[in-house]
XYZ file of C-alpha atoms in Angstrom:
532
model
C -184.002 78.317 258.052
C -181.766 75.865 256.441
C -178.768 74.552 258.484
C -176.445 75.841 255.585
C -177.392 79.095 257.137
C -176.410 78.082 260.868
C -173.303 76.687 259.536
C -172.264 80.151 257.669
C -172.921 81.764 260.782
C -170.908 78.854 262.720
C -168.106 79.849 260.382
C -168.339 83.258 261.410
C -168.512 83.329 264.623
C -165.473 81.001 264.272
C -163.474 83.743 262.539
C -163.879 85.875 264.727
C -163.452 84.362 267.472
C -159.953 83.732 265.701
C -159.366 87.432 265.926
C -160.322 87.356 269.423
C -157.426 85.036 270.132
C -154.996 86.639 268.082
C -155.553 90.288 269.462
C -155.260 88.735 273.075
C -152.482 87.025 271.999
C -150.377 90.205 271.064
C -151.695 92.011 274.347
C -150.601 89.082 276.210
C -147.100 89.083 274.432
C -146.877 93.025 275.770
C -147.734 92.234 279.484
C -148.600 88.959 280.850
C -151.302 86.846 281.321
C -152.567 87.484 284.674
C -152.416 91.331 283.955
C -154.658 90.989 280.909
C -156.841 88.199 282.642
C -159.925 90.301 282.061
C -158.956 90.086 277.920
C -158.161 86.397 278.721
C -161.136 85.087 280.322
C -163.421 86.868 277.873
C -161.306 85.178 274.953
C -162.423 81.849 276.788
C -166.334 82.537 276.993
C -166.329 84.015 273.543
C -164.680 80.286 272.444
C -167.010 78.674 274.396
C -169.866 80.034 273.027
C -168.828 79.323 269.307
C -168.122 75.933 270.591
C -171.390 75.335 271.378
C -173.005 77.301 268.336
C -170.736 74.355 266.707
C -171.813 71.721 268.997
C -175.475 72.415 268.384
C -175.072 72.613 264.553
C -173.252 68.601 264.680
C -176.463 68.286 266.573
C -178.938 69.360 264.119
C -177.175 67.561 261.065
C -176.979 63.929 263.031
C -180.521 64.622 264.199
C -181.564 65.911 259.716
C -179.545 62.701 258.732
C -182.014 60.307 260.655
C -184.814 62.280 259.457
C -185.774 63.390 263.123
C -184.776 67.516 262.741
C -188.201 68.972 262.901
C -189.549 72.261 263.530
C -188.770 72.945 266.842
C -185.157 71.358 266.677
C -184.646 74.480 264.081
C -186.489 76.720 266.226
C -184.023 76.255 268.993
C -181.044 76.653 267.072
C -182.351 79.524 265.541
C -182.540 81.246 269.061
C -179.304 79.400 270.157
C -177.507 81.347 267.196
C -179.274 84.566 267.361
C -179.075 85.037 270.785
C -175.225 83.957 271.172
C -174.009 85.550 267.930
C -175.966 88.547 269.590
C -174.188 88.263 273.062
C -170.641 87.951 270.703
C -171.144 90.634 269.168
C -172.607 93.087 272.090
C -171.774 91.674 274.941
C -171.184 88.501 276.557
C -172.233 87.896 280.024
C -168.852 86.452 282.131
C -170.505 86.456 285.071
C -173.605 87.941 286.833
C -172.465 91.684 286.340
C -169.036 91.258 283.827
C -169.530 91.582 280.281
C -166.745 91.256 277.786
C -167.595 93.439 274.910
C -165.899 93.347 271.410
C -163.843 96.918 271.746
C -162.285 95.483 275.180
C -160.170 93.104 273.497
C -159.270 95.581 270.452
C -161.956 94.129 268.136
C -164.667 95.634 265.668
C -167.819 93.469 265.603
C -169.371 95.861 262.679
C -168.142 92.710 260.344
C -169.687 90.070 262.062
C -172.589 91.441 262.775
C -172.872 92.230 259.257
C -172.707 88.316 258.373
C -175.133 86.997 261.210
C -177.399 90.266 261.159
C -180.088 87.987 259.492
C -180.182 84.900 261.782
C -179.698 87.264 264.858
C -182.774 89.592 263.733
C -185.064 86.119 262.796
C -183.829 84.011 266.150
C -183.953 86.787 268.671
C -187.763 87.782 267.359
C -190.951 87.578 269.553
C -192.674 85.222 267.065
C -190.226 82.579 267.059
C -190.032 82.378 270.888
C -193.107 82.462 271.080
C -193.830 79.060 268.209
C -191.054 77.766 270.576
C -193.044 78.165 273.726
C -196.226 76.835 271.921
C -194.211 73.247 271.329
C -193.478 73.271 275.409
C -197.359 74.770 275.911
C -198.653 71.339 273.993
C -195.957 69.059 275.898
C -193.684 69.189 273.067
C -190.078 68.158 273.513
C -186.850 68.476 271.901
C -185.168 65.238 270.585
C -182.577 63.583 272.190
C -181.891 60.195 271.471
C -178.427 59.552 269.314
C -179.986 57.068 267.191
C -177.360 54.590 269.171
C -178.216 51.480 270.113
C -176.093 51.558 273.875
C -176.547 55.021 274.134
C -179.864 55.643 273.922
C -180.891 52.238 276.289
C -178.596 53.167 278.530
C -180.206 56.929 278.848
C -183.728 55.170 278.888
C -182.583 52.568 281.579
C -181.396 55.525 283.960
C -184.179 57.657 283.332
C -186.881 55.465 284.184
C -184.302 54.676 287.542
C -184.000 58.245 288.095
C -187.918 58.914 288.340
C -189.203 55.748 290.282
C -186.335 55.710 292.867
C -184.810 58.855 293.034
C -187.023 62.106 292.452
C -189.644 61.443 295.023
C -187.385 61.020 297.771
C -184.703 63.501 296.908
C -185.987 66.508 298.955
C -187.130 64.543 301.457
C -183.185 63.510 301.756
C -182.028 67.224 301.210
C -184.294 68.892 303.923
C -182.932 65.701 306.249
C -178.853 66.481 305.621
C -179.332 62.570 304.908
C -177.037 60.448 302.985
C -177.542 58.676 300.083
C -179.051 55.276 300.898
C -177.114 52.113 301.494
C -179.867 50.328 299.937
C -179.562 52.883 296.912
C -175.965 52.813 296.501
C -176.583 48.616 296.143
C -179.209 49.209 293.106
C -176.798 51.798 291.277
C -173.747 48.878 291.831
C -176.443 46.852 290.401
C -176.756 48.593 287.138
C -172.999 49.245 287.057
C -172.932 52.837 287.430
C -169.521 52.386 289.147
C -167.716 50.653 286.739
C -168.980 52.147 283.220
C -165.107 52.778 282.565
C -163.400 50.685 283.822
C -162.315 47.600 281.468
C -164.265 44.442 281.585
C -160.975 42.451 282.681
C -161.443 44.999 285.956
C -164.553 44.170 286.295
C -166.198 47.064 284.615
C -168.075 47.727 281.221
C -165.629 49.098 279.353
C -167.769 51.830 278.160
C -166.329 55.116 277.297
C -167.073 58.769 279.035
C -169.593 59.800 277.136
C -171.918 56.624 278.303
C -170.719 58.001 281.752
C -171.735 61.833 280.778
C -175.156 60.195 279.803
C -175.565 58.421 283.365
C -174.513 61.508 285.518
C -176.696 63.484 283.345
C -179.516 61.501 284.070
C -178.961 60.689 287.669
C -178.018 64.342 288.526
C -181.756 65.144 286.857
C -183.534 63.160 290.183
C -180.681 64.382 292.811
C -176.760 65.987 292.397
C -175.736 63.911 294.825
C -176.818 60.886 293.618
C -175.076 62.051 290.050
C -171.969 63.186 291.854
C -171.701 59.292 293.445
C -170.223 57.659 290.405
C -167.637 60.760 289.960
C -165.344 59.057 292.696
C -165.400 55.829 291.395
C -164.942 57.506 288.070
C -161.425 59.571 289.432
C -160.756 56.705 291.310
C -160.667 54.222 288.502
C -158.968 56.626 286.295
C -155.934 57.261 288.830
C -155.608 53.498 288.933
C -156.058 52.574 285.902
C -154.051 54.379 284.562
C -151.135 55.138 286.636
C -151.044 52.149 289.213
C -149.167 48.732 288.613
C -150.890 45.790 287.508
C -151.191 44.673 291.639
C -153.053 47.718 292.310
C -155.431 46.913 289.492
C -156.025 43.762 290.214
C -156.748 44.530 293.742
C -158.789 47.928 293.759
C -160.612 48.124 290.244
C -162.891 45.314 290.630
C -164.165 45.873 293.595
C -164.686 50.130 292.800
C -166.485 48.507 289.757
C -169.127 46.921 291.488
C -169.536 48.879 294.919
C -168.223 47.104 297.459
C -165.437 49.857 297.343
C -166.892 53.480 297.732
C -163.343 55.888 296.761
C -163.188 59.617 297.845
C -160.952 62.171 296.770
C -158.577 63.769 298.977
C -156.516 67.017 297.506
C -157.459 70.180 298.133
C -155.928 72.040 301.217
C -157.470 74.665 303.702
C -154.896 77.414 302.554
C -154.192 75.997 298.831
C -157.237 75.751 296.590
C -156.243 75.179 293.136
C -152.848 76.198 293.789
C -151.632 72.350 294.228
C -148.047 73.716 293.770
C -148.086 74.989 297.542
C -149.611 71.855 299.193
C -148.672 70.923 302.408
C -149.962 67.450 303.486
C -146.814 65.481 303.557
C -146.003 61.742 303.679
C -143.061 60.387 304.833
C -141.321 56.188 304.703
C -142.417 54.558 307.870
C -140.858 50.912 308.338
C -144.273 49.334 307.253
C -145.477 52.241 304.553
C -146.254 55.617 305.362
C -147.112 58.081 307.454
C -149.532 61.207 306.506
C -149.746 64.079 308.341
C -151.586 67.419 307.744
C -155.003 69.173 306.733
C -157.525 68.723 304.063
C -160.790 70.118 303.250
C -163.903 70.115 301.054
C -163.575 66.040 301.132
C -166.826 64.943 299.284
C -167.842 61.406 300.895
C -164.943 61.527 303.407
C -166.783 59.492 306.460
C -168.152 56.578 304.243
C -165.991 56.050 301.793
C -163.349 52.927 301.940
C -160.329 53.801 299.859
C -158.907 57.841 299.777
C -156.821 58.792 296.660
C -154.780 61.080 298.759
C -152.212 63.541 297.563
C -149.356 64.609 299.367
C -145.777 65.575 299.004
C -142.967 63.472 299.503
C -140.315 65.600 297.769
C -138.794 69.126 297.323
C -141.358 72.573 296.622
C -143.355 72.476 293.603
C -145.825 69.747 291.812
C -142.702 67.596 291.044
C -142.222 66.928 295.120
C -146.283 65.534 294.895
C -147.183 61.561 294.569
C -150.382 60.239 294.612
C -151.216 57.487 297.518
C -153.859 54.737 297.422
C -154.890 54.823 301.254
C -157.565 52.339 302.698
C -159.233 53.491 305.422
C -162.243 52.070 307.743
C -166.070 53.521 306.728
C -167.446 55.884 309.949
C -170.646 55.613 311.364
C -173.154 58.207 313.211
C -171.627 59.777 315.622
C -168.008 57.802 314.553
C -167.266 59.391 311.413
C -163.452 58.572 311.338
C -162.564 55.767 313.635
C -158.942 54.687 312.164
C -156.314 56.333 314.346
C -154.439 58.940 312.981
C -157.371 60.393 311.092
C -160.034 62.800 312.592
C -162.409 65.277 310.615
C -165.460 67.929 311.181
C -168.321 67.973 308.871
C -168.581 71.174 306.999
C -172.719 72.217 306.888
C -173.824 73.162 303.111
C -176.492 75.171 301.430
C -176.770 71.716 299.086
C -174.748 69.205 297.227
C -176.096 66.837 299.938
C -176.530 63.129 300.498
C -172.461 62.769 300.531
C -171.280 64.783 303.332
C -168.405 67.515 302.830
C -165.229 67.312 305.395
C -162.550 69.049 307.116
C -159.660 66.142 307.579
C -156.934 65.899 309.953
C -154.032 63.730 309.702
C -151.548 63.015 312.369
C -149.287 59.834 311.305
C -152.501 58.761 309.763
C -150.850 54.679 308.202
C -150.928 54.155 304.198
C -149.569 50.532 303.618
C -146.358 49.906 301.813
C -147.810 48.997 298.365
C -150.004 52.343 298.779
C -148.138 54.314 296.805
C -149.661 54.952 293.043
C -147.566 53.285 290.273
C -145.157 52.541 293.477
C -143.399 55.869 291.648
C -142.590 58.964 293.593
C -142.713 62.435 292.356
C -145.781 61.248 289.685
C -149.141 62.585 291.753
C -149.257 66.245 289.851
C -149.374 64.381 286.785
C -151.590 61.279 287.443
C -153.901 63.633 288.770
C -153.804 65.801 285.750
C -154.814 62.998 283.578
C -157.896 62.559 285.550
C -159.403 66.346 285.147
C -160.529 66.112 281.778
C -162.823 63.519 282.676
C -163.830 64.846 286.281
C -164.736 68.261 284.107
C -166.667 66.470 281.999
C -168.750 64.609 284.640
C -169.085 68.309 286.298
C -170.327 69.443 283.218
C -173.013 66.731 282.977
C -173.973 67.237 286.180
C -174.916 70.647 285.621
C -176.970 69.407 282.748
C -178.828 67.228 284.461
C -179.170 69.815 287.014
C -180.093 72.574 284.808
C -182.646 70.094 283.417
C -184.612 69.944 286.742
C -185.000 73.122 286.792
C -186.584 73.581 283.135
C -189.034 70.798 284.548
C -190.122 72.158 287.916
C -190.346 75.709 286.342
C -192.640 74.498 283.597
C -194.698 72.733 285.287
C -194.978 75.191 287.686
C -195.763 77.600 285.092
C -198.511 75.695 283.790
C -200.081 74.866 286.836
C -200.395 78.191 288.258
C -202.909 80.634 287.494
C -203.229 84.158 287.973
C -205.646 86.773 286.286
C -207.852 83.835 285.131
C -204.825 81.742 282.758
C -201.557 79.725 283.708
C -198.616 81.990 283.805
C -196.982 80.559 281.257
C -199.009 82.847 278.881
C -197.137 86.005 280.147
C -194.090 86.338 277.529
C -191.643 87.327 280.581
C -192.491 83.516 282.255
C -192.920 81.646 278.361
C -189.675 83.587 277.199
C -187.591 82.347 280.465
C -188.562 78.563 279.633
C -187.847 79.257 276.098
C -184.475 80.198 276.746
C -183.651 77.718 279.637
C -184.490 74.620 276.819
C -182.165 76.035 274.575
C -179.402 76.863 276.669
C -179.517 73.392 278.553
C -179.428 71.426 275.154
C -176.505 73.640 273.921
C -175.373 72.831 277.577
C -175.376 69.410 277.053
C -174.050 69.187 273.287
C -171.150 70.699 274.128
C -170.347 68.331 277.196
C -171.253 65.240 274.612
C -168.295 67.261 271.955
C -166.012 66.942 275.003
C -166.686 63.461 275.793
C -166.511 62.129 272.113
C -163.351 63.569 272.077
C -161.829 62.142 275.443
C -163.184 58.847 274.086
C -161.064 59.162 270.623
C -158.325 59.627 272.821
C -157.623 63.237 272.030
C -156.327 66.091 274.734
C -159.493 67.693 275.463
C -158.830 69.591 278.656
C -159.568 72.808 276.667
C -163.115 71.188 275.649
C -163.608 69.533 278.925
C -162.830 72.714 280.310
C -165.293 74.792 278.313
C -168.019 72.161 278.844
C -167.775 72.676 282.418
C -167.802 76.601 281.929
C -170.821 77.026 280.323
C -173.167 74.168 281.770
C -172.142 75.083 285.520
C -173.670 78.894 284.323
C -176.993 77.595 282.648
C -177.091 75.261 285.436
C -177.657 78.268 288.102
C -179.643 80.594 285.350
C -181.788 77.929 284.957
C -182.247 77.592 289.012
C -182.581 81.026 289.263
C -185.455 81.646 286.615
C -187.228 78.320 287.934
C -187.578 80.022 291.192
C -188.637 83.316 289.636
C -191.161 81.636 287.975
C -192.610 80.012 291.070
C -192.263 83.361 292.990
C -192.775 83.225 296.966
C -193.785 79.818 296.762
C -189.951 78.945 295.650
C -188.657 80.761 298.522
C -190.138 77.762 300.800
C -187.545 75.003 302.084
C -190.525 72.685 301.108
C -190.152 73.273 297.718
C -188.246 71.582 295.467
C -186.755 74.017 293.497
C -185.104 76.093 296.568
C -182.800 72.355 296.919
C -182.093 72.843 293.376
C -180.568 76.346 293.141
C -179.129 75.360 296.046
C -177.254 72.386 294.519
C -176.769 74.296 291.460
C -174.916 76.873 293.269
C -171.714 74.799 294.073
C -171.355 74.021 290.429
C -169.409 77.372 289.249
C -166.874 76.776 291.799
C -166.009 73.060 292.703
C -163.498 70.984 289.612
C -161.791 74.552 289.250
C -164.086 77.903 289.901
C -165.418 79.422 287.019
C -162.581 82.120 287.496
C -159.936 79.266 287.150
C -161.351 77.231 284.389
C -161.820 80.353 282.325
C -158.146 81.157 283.060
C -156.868 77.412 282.091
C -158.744 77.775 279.015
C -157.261 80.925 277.940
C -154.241 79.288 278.623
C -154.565 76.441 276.757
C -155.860 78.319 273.404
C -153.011 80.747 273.372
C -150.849 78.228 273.580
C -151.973 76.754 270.475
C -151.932 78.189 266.834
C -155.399 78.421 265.142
């Protein structure tokens, strides 16, 4: 197939997702949003597929421009298109057991179908999975390099990191509840994982997010919570950068950029959620600063960390009462988690997403210093926090992919090495034809969270993209967990094996940076909103 033929089908699928949006649109303009969500959140996965039909096709042509598109390149997209433009057309999978189908949201697919009937009857066929799962069979991969000279060094750099000091000692660290090593944390400040955006006058590289997507990506690959490390720094830097004053720069940045300061994020509320509009924590002017009193929860890296980016309200009802505090705080130990007074906290046990430690927080006239407050503005948290969730989606999203990625790996492998009925079971189509599609879908996975970083890095809105990226990779992310451990049976049932951590950790990633419920919701949003 020629990629003039993908791109025809791109085009389609475009169109009609077009009509999607304009026929929830008008139901939407009859009722409201939440009473059509159904309608709305299938108008966001249908975008989000085309997106990354389009994502894989910019892809294909970079990768035919340097001469490195080969055969299985076009084998994947062929399957990527057929199978999507399929699901589009049929029905599209929203969640484990919710389809949105075509006649739902008013819609005829006979058109469409008409247009991609060809690619969808060559992509979806037995034969070309099955040329596909020869490649893998032989050790065959799928190229990945950007023909970018940071880019590509920087994935290399990581990678080889990721394999000689994180993936042999990952499950060892899961099955312990351990935390990520001190003396791993110092090799990662080493490399600068900390401070990849931060400007160089910070102390930082000054590289952009999708450098960052890259090093999540591969980090997440050995161990999620090793990926998920730099995502605090990253928030953290962000919020300062680019809401604090130039004292609050000068004083935090530098030393988030190169580890001595490990940053948590503290928002979310036991009775809140998403709804930030309703939260409770309040602070209130002390003589010397502030004083912070009430409950948070799900606090990723609460105990070690050195510097919170705590919101609270200091106002009226409503995100405009909300500002955003910069609040140092003492690192625990075993068995003193949270020694500064006014603070205490519970750890909350997990399934996985280990090696950080999740919290329950109490605050009871906990102290924030004068000069703690972000910006030194009032009223400004909703928003300097919203500036931050594009890139905090994105990071989510390349976590997934590196997640999803381990998976792939331990299911192949495992599929090769295991024999029953006298060959590997990677000859049986049902185990070749899972592997098949778990490449495909983690590369489209990944494409589209690269779209959504190139365009945070132009310095375009992208919370729509950023939005979908996370969508789709947190999904593939579990599939690809879930089919790994299929594949290895009984055996994957074990604690001792690797891939029971890894559906584990791939579990959380459909609900934490905005559920999949919520993100498909914000995305709707944001595309009615706008006119095609």
């Amino acid at each position: 197939m020629t990629l003039a033929r993908f791109a025809d089908a791109a085009v389609a699928a475009r169109r009609f997702a077009s009509e999607a949006r304009e026929s929830v649109r008008a139901r939407i303009a009859a009722s409201s949003l939440d009473a059509e969500q159904r309608a709305a959140h299938g108008l966001a996965w249908i975008e989000t597929t085309v997106a990354a039909l389009e994502a894989l096709l910019s892809w294909a042509g970079a990768l035919e421009e340097r001469g490195r598109l080969g055969e299985a390149e076009t084998l994947l997209l062929a399957i990527a298109f057929a199978e999507y433009c399929a699901q589009i057309g049929g029905g599209l999978p929203i969640s484990a057991n919710e389809l949105v189908r075509p006649r739902q949201l008013g819609l005829d697919a006979a058109g469409f179908f008409g247009e991609t009937s060809a690619i969808v009857a060559e992509g979806t066929s037995a034969e070309t999975r099955a040329r596909l799962a020869a490649h893998i069979r032989e050790g065959g991969t799928i190229a990945e390099d950007m023909g970018d000279d940071i880019v590509d060094p920087i994935r290399d750099q990581y990678r080889r990191f990721t394999a000689e000091k994180i993936t042999p000692h990952a499950h060892g660290w899961h099955l312990a509840d351990a935390l990520v090593p001190d003396a791993l944390i110092a090799e990662l400040a080493e490399l600068g994982t900390f401070g990849i955006c931060i400007a160089p006058e910070h102390g930082g590289l000054g590289l952009g997010k999708l450098e960052m997507c890259v090093v999540t990506e591969e980090l997440s690959r050995g161990w999620i919570g090793t990926g998920s490390l730099g995502t605090r720094s990253e928030i953290a830097g962000e919020l300062i950068a680019g809401g604090g004053t130039e004292a609050q720069k000068a004083q935090w940045l530098p030393r988030i950029a190169n580890g001595e300061i490990l940053p948590t994020a503290v928002f979310t509320e036991p009775s809140n959620g998403s709804d930030l509009a309703n939260l409770q924590t309040r602070a209130t002017r002390a003589d010397n600063g502030w004083r912070i009193s009430g409950a948070k929860t799900w606090i990723t890296h609460a105990a070690r960390s050195d510097l919170m980016t705590l919101l609270a309200r200091t106002g009226g009802p409503g995100n405009a009462g909300l500002s955003m505090f910069l609040a140092p705080k003492p690192r625990g130990m075993e068995g003193d988690p949270f020694p500064a007074p006014g603070m205490s906290g519970g750890e909350i046990g997990v399934l996985g997403y280990r090696g950080m430690r999740e919290y329950e927080l109490m605050f009871d006239g906990f102290a924030v210093p004068a000069d703690g407050l972000l910006g030194d503005e009032e009223g400004q948290g909703f928003r300097q926090l919203m500036r931050t969730f594009e890139g905090a989606r994105i990071q989510t999203a390349a976590r997934a992919v590196g997640v999803g990625w381990r998976a792939y790996e331990l299911g192949l492998r495992y599929a090769l090495e295991r024999r029953q009925f006298g060959r590997p079971i990677f000859d049986f189509p049902r185990v070749s034809d899972k592997l098949v599609m778990m490449l495909v879908e983690t590369v489209a996975a990944r494409e589209l969270a690269y779209f959504a970083a190139r365009e945070k890095d132009k310095g375009r809105r992208c919370d729509v993209e950023a939005g979908m990226a996370k969508l789709l990779a947190a999904r593939i992310a579990w599939t690809n967990a879930d089919n790994a451990l299929q594949i290895h049976g009984g055996n994957g049932y074990a604690l001792e094996s690797e891939i029971s951590r890894v559906l584990c950790d791939a579990r959380i990633l459909n609900i934490f940076e905005g559920a999949a419920e919520i993100q498909a919701h914000v995305i709707a949003r944001g595309l009615l909103a706008a006119r095609n």
